[in-house]
């Protein structure tokens, strides 16, 4: 009887552990910053943790591109693995493209009527991360045309990030100071 009980507890624990690797990331707001529950401000979930979830969300969005919850969650996963903490080098291949996908998805979710405050937080954070991707530009890396294009993108992302940060400060008065500290003040250096 004792062996049977031990086996049941082991199987239940194993099932609980394995199923946690296939669930959507849960979020919370800490000082006005949206983070995942299992992470904190200084770490990122393991690279393979949300692969199956991301595949499932991609399939769901292929069938129903208006699903705001799927758009939010897919944008969140893109953000998690392409933010500064996950990919600190600004020119890591694919990060700018993935953040651009995240931006498009969260914008679509909000345009379709998603009222969740977390979506607005995520949108502001994505725009801030997009700006970060332009901070290491050097003149030897790009042609004049590329520099002009990148400056235009940076200025647009900066304006949008600051606009959305101001909106968050108005909506969340308790964290207004935290939001204003995150406003982007630097300029594109090329």
Short mmCIF file of N, CA, C and O in Angstrom, two decimals, residues 54-150:
data_model
loop_
_atom_site.label_atom_id
_atom_site.label_comp_id
_atom_site.label_asym_id
_atom_site.label_seq_id
_atom_site.Cartn_x
_atom_site.Cartn_y
_atom_site.Cartn_z
N UNK A 54 4.65 28.26 -28.00
CA UNK A 54 4.79 29.19 -29.13
C UNK A 54 4.28 28.54 -30.41
O UNK A 54 3.58 29.18 -31.20
N UNK A 55 4.62 27.27 -30.63
CA UNK A 55 4.12 26.55 -31.82
C UNK A 55 2.61 26.48 -31.81
O UNK A 55 1.96 26.69 -32.84
N UNK A 56 2.05 26.18 -30.66
CA UNK A 56 0.59 26.10 -30.53
C UNK A 56 -0.07 27.46 -30.81
O UNK A 56 -1.09 27.55 -31.50
N UNK A 57 0.53 28.52 -30.27
CA UNK A 57 -0.01 29.86 -30.50
C UNK A 57 0.09 30.25 -31.98
O UNK A 57 -0.84 30.85 -32.52
N UNK A 58 1.21 29.89 -32.62
CA UNK A 58 1.36 30.18 -34.05
C UNK A 58 0.29 29.47 -34.87
O UNK A 58 -0.28 30.06 -35.79
N UNK A 59 0.02 28.20 -34.54
CA UNK A 59 -1.02 27.46 -35.25
C UNK A 59 -2.39 28.07 -35.01
O UNK A 59 -3.21 28.19 -35.93
N UNK A 60 -2.65 28.46 -33.78
CA UNK A 60 -3.93 29.08 -33.45
C UNK A 60 -4.10 30.41 -34.19
O UNK A 60 -5.18 30.71 -34.70
N UNK A 61 -3.03 31.20 -34.27
CA UNK A 61 -3.11 32.48 -34.97
C UNK A 61 -3.24 32.30 -36.49
O UNK A 61 -3.83 33.14 -37.16
N UNK A 62 -2.70 31.19 -37.01
CA UNK A 62 -2.88 30.90 -38.43
C UNK A 62 -4.36 30.61 -38.74
O UNK A 62 -4.86 30.98 -39.80
N UNK A 63 -5.04 29.99 -37.78
CA UNK A 63 -6.47 29.69 -37.95
C UNK A 63 -7.35 30.89 -37.64
O UNK A 63 -8.37 31.10 -38.28
N UNK A 64 -6.96 31.64 -36.60
CA UNK A 64 -7.78 32.76 -36.15
C UNK A 64 -6.86 33.93 -35.78
O UNK A 64 -6.43 34.03 -34.63
N UNK A 65 -6.59 34.77 -36.74
CA UNK A 65 -5.65 35.88 -36.50
C UNK A 65 -6.22 36.98 -35.62
O UNK A 65 -5.51 37.90 -35.25
N UNK A 66 -7.49 36.88 -35.25
CA UNK A 66 -8.13 37.89 -34.40
C UNK A 66 -8.19 37.50 -32.93
O UNK A 66 -8.84 38.18 -32.15
N UNK A 67 -7.56 36.42 -32.56
CA UNK A 67 -7.58 35.95 -31.17
C UNK A 67 -6.62 36.82 -30.36
O UNK A 67 -5.40 36.64 -30.39
N UNK A 68 -7.18 37.76 -29.61
CA UNK A 68 -6.36 38.73 -28.88
C UNK A 68 -5.51 38.08 -27.79
O UNK A 68 -4.38 38.50 -27.55
N UNK A 69 -6.03 37.05 -27.14
CA UNK A 69 -5.26 36.38 -26.09
C UNK A 69 -4.04 35.69 -26.68
O UNK A 69 -2.94 35.77 -26.13
N UNK A 70 -4.22 35.03 -27.82
CA UNK A 70 -3.08 34.38 -28.48
C UNK A 70 -2.07 35.41 -28.97
O UNK A 70 -0.86 35.20 -28.88
N UNK A 71 -2.56 36.53 -29.50
CA UNK A 71 -1.66 37.60 -29.94
C UNK A 71 -0.83 38.12 -28.77
O UNK A 71 0.38 38.31 -28.88
N UNK A 72 -1.50 38.35 -27.64
CA UNK A 72 -0.80 38.84 -26.45
C UNK A 72 0.27 37.84 -26.00
O UNK A 72 1.43 38.20 -25.77
N UNK A 73 -0.13 36.58 -25.86
CA UNK A 73 0.81 35.58 -25.35
C UNK A 73 1.97 35.34 -26.31
O UNK A 73 3.11 35.16 -25.86
N UNK A 74 1.72 35.36 -27.60
CA UNK A 74 2.81 35.16 -28.56
C UNK A 74 3.76 36.36 -28.54
O UNK A 74 4.99 36.21 -28.59
N UNK A 75 3.21 37.56 -28.42
CA UNK A 75 4.05 38.75 -28.32
C UNK A 75 4.89 38.70 -27.04
O UNK A 75 6.07 39.07 -27.04
N UNK A 76 4.29 38.21 -25.97
CA UNK A 76 5.01 38.09 -24.70
C UNK A 76 6.19 37.13 -24.83
O UNK A 76 7.29 37.41 -24.34
N UNK A 77 5.98 36.01 -25.50
CA UNK A 77 7.07 35.04 -25.66
C UNK A 77 8.18 35.62 -26.54
O UNK A 77 9.36 35.48 -26.23
N UNK A 78 7.79 36.31 -27.62
CA UNK A 78 8.81 36.99 -28.43
C UNK A 78 9.60 37.98 -27.57
O UNK A 78 10.82 38.06 -27.65
N UNK A 79 8.89 38.74 -26.77
CA UNK A 79 9.54 39.74 -25.92
C UNK A 79 10.49 39.08 -24.92
O UNK A 79 11.63 39.53 -24.75
N UNK A 80 10.04 38.01 -24.27
CA UNK A 80 10.85 37.34 -23.24
C UNK A 80 12.23 36.94 -23.75
O UNK A 80 13.23 37.13 -23.06
N UNK A 81 12.27 36.40 -24.96
CA UNK A 81 13.53 35.85 -25.46
C UNK A 81 14.31 36.81 -26.34
O UNK A 81 15.37 36.46 -26.85
N UNK A 82 13.82 38.03 -26.51
CA UNK A 82 14.54 39.01 -27.33
C UNK A 82 14.78 40.31 -26.60
O UNK A 82 15.27 41.27 -27.18
N UNK A 83 14.45 40.36 -25.33
CA UNK A 83 14.70 41.55 -24.54
C UNK A 83 16.19 41.65 -24.19
O UNK A 83 16.95 40.72 -24.40
N UNK A 84 16.57 42.78 -23.66
CA UNK A 84 17.96 43.05 -23.33
C UNK A 84 18.55 42.00 -22.39
O UNK A 84 19.70 41.60 -22.55
N UNK A 85 17.79 41.53 -21.42
CA UNK A 85 18.32 40.55 -20.47
C UNK A 85 18.59 39.20 -21.14
O UNK A 85 19.50 38.48 -20.75
N UNK A 86 17.81 38.86 -22.15
CA UNK A 86 17.98 37.58 -22.84
C UNK A 86 19.05 37.67 -23.92
O UNK A 86 19.82 36.74 -24.11
N UNK A 87 19.07 38.77 -24.64
CA UNK A 87 20.02 38.97 -25.73
C UNK A 87 20.66 40.36 -25.59
O UNK A 87 20.22 41.33 -26.19
N UNK A 88 21.70 40.48 -24.76
CA UNK A 88 22.27 41.80 -24.47
C UNK A 88 22.98 42.48 -25.63
O UNK A 88 23.08 43.70 -25.67
N UNK A 89 23.51 41.70 -26.58
CA UNK A 89 24.18 42.32 -27.73
C UNK A 89 23.11 42.83 -28.70
O UNK A 89 22.26 42.07 -29.16
N UNK A 90 23.17 44.10 -29.02
CA UNK A 90 22.12 44.76 -29.81
C UNK A 90 21.94 44.18 -31.20
O UNK A 90 20.87 44.25 -31.76
N UNK A 91 22.98 43.61 -31.79
CA UNK A 91 22.89 43.13 -33.16
C UNK A 91 22.79 41.61 -33.25
O UNK A 91 23.14 41.03 -34.29
N UNK A 92 22.33 40.96 -32.19
CA UNK A 92 22.12 39.52 -32.26
C UNK A 92 21.12 39.22 -33.36
O UNK A 92 20.05 39.85 -33.43
N UNK A 93 21.48 38.29 -34.21
CA UNK A 93 20.66 37.98 -35.37
C UNK A 93 19.24 37.55 -34.95
O UNK A 93 19.07 36.67 -34.10
N UNK A 94 18.26 38.19 -35.52
CA UNK A 94 16.86 37.83 -35.31
C UNK A 94 16.15 38.59 -34.21
O UNK A 94 14.92 38.60 -34.17
N UNK A 95 16.87 39.25 -33.31
CA UNK A 95 16.19 39.91 -32.19
C UNK A 95 15.35 41.09 -32.65
O UNK A 95 14.21 41.24 -32.20
N UNK A 96 15.88 41.90 -33.54
CA UNK A 96 15.12 43.05 -34.03
C UNK A 96 13.87 42.58 -34.78
O UNK A 96 12.78 43.12 -34.60
N UNK A 97 14.03 41.54 -35.59
CA UNK A 97 12.89 41.00 -36.34
C UNK A 97 11.83 40.41 -35.41
O UNK A 97 10.63 40.62 -35.61
N UNK A 98 12.27 39.68 -34.38
CA UNK A 98 11.32 39.09 -33.45
C UNK A 98 10.60 40.15 -32.62
O UNK A 98 9.40 40.03 -32.34
N UNK A 99 11.33 41.19 -32.22
CA UNK A 99 10.67 42.28 -31.49
C UNK A 99 9.69 43.03 -32.38
O UNK A 99 8.65 43.49 -31.92
N UNK A 100 10.01 43.13 -33.67
CA UNK A 100 9.10 43.76 -34.61
C UNK A 100 7.82 42.92 -34.75
O UNK A 100 6.71 43.47 -34.81
N UNK A 101 7.98 41.59 -34.79
CA UNK A 101 6.80 40.71 -34.81
C UNK A 101 5.96 40.91 -33.54
O UNK A 101 4.74 40.97 -33.60
N UNK A 102 6.65 40.97 -32.40
CA UNK A 102 5.95 41.17 -31.13
C UNK A 102 5.19 42.49 -31.13
O UNK A 102 4.04 42.56 -30.69
N UNK A 103 5.82 43.54 -31.66
CA UNK A 103 5.18 44.85 -31.74
C UNK A 103 3.91 44.77 -32.58
O UNK A 103 2.84 45.27 -32.18
N UNK A 104 4.00 44.12 -33.72
CA UNK A 104 2.84 44.00 -34.61
C UNK A 104 1.72 43.22 -33.93
O UNK A 104 0.55 43.61 -34.00
N UNK A 105 2.08 42.15 -33.26
CA UNK A 105 1.06 41.32 -32.60
C UNK A 105 0.38 42.05 -31.45
O UNK A 105 -0.85 42.00 -31.33
N UNK A 106 1.15 42.74 -30.62
CA UNK A 106 0.51 43.43 -29.49
C UNK A 106 -0.30 44.62 -29.98
O UNK A 106 -1.37 44.92 -29.43
N UNK A 107 0.16 45.31 -31.01
CA UNK A 107 -0.62 46.40 -31.59
C UNK A 107 -1.95 45.88 -32.14
O UNK A 107 -2.99 46.50 -31.95
N UNK A 108 -1.90 44.73 -32.84
CA UNK A 108 -3.13 44.14 -33.37
C UNK A 108 -4.08 43.75 -32.25
O UNK A 108 -5.30 43.97 -32.37
N UNK A 109 -3.56 43.17 -31.18
CA UNK A 109 -4.41 42.78 -30.06
C UNK A 109 -5.12 43.99 -29.45
O UNK A 109 -6.32 43.95 -29.17
N UNK A 110 -4.40 45.09 -29.30
CA UNK A 110 -4.98 46.30 -28.71
C UNK A 110 -5.97 46.94 -29.69
O UNK A 110 -7.05 47.38 -29.29
N UNK A 111 -5.64 46.95 -30.98
CA UNK A 111 -6.57 47.50 -31.98
C UNK A 111 -7.87 46.71 -32.04
O UNK A 111 -8.92 47.27 -32.34
N UNK A 112 -7.79 45.41 -31.78
CA UNK A 112 -8.99 44.56 -31.81
C UNK A 112 -9.79 44.64 -30.52
O UNK A 112 -10.76 43.91 -30.36
N UNK A 113 -9.37 45.49 -29.61
CA UNK A 113 -10.17 45.74 -28.42
C UNK A 113 -9.68 45.11 -27.14
O UNK A 113 -10.39 45.11 -26.14
N UNK A 114 -8.48 44.59 -27.10
CA UNK A 114 -7.95 44.02 -25.86
C UNK A 114 -7.76 45.15 -24.85
O UNK A 114 -7.02 46.09 -25.11
N UNK A 115 -8.45 45.05 -23.73
CA UNK A 115 -8.43 46.10 -22.73
C UNK A 115 -7.49 45.81 -21.54
O UNK A 115 -7.33 46.64 -20.67
N UNK A 116 -6.89 44.64 -21.52
CA UNK A 116 -6.03 44.23 -20.42
C UNK A 116 -4.87 45.21 -20.27
O UNK A 116 -4.16 45.51 -21.23
N UNK A 117 -4.68 45.71 -19.06
CA UNK A 117 -3.61 46.67 -18.78
C UNK A 117 -2.24 46.09 -19.10
O UNK A 117 -1.33 46.80 -19.52
N UNK A 118 -2.09 44.76 -18.90
CA UNK A 118 -0.81 44.11 -19.19
C UNK A 118 -0.41 44.27 -20.66
O UNK A 118 0.76 44.35 -20.98
N UNK A 119 -1.40 44.31 -21.54
CA UNK A 119 -1.11 44.49 -22.97
C UNK A 119 -0.48 45.85 -23.22
O UNK A 119 0.46 45.98 -24.00
N UNK A 120 -0.96 46.86 -22.53
CA UNK A 120 -0.39 48.20 -22.68
C UNK A 120 1.02 48.27 -22.10
O UNK A 120 1.89 48.94 -22.65
N UNK A 121 1.23 47.57 -20.99
CA UNK A 121 2.58 47.52 -20.42
C UNK A 121 3.54 46.82 -21.38
O UNK A 121 4.64 47.30 -21.62
N UNK A 122 3.09 45.68 -21.93
CA UNK A 122 3.93 44.94 -22.84
C UNK A 122 4.26 45.76 -24.09
O UNK A 122 5.40 45.78 -24.55
N UNK A 123 3.27 46.48 -24.60
CA UNK A 123 3.50 47.32 -25.78
C UNK A 123 4.60 48.35 -25.52
O UNK A 123 5.52 48.51 -26.32
N UNK A 124 4.53 49.04 -24.38
CA UNK A 124 5.55 50.04 -24.05
C UNK A 124 6.93 49.40 -23.89
O UNK A 124 7.94 49.94 -24.35
N UNK A 125 6.97 48.24 -23.26
CA UNK A 125 8.25 47.56 -23.06
C UNK A 125 8.84 47.09 -24.39
O UNK A 125 10.06 47.15 -24.58
N UNK A 126 8.00 46.62 -25.30
CA UNK A 126 8.50 46.19 -26.60
C UNK A 126 9.09 47.37 -27.37
O UNK A 126 10.18 47.26 -27.93
N UNK A 127 8.42 48.50 -27.36
CA UNK A 127 8.96 49.68 -28.05
C UNK A 127 10.28 50.13 -27.43
O UNK A 127 11.20 50.53 -28.13
N UNK A 128 10.38 50.05 -26.10
CA UNK A 128 11.65 50.40 -25.44
C UNK A 128 12.76 49.46 -25.85
O UNK A 128 13.89 49.88 -26.08
N UNK A 129 12.44 48.17 -25.94
CA UNK A 129 13.44 47.19 -26.38
C UNK A 129 13.85 47.42 -27.82
O UNK A 129 15.01 47.23 -28.18
N UNK A 130 12.90 47.81 -28.66
CA UNK A 130 13.23 48.12 -30.05
C UNK A 130 14.23 49.28 -30.11
O UNK A 130 15.18 49.24 -30.89
N UNK A 131 14.04 50.28 -29.26
CA UNK A 131 15.00 51.40 -29.22
C UNK A 131 16.38 50.92 -28.79
O UNK A 131 17.39 51.34 -29.35
N UNK A 132 16.42 50.03 -27.82
CA UNK A 132 17.70 49.51 -27.33
C UNK A 132 18.49 48.85 -28.46
O UNK A 132 19.71 48.92 -28.49
N UNK A 133 17.82 48.22 -29.38
CA UNK A 133 18.49 47.52 -30.49
C UNK A 133 19.27 48.45 -31.41
O UNK A 133 20.06 48.01 -32.22
N UNK A 134 19.06 49.78 -31.28
CA UNK A 134 19.77 50.74 -32.12
C UNK A 134 20.89 51.47 -31.38
O UNK A 134 21.56 52.32 -31.95
N UNK A 135 21.12 51.13 -30.12
CA UNK A 135 22.09 51.88 -29.32
C UNK A 135 23.54 51.55 -29.63
O UNK A 135 24.43 52.28 -29.22
N UNK A 136 23.81 50.47 -30.32
CA UNK A 136 25.19 50.09 -30.59
C UNK A 136 25.56 50.29 -32.05
O UNK A 136 26.52 49.72 -32.55
N UNK A 137 24.81 51.10 -32.78
CA UNK A 137 25.10 51.32 -34.19
C UNK A 137 26.40 52.11 -34.34
O UNK A 137 26.62 53.12 -33.67
N UNK A 138 27.26 51.64 -35.21
CA UNK A 138 28.53 52.28 -35.52
C UNK A 138 28.53 52.63 -37.00
O UNK A 138 27.95 51.91 -37.82
N UNK A 139 29.19 53.70 -37.37
CA UNK A 139 29.16 54.17 -38.76
C UNK A 139 29.77 53.17 -39.73
O UNK A 139 29.37 53.11 -40.89
N UNK A 140 30.71 52.34 -39.29
CA UNK A 140 31.33 51.36 -40.18
C UNK A 140 30.40 50.19 -40.49
O UNK A 140 30.62 49.46 -41.44
N UNK A 141 29.35 50.04 -39.70
CA UNK A 141 28.44 48.90 -39.88
C UNK A 141 27.43 49.09 -40.99
O UNK A 141 26.93 48.13 -41.56
N UNK A 142 27.09 50.35 -41.26
CA UNK A 142 25.97 50.62 -42.16
C UNK A 142 26.33 51.67 -43.20
O UNK A 142 27.15 52.55 -42.96
N UNK A 143 25.65 51.58 -44.33
CA UNK A 143 25.80 52.61 -45.37
C UNK A 143 24.98 53.84 -44.94
O UNK A 143 24.20 53.79 -43.99
N UNK A 144 25.14 54.94 -45.66
CA UNK A 144 24.39 56.17 -45.36
C UNK A 144 22.89 55.93 -45.45
O UNK A 144 22.13 56.42 -44.61
N UNK A 145 22.46 55.17 -46.44
CA UNK A 145 21.03 54.88 -46.61
C UNK A 145 20.52 54.06 -45.41
O UNK A 145 19.45 54.35 -44.86
N UNK A 146 21.29 53.06 -44.99
CA UNK A 146 20.90 52.25 -43.84
C UNK A 146 20.85 53.09 -42.57
O UNK A 146 19.94 52.93 -41.76
N UNK A 147 21.84 53.97 -42.41
CA UNK A 147 21.86 54.84 -41.22
C UNK A 147 20.63 55.74 -41.17
O UNK A 147 20.01 55.90 -40.11
N UNK A 148 20.26 56.29 -42.31
CA UNK A 148 19.09 57.15 -42.38
C UNK A 148 17.82 56.36 -42.04
O UNK A 148 16.97 56.82 -41.28
N UNK A 149 17.74 55.16 -42.59
CA UNK A 149 16.58 54.31 -42.33
C UNK A 149 16.51 53.91 -40.86
O UNK A 149 15.44 53.94 -40.24
N UNK A 150 17.64 53.54 -40.29
CA UNK A 150 17.68 53.13 -38.89
C UNK A 150 17.38 54.30 -37.95
O UNK A 150 16.72 54.13 -36.94
#
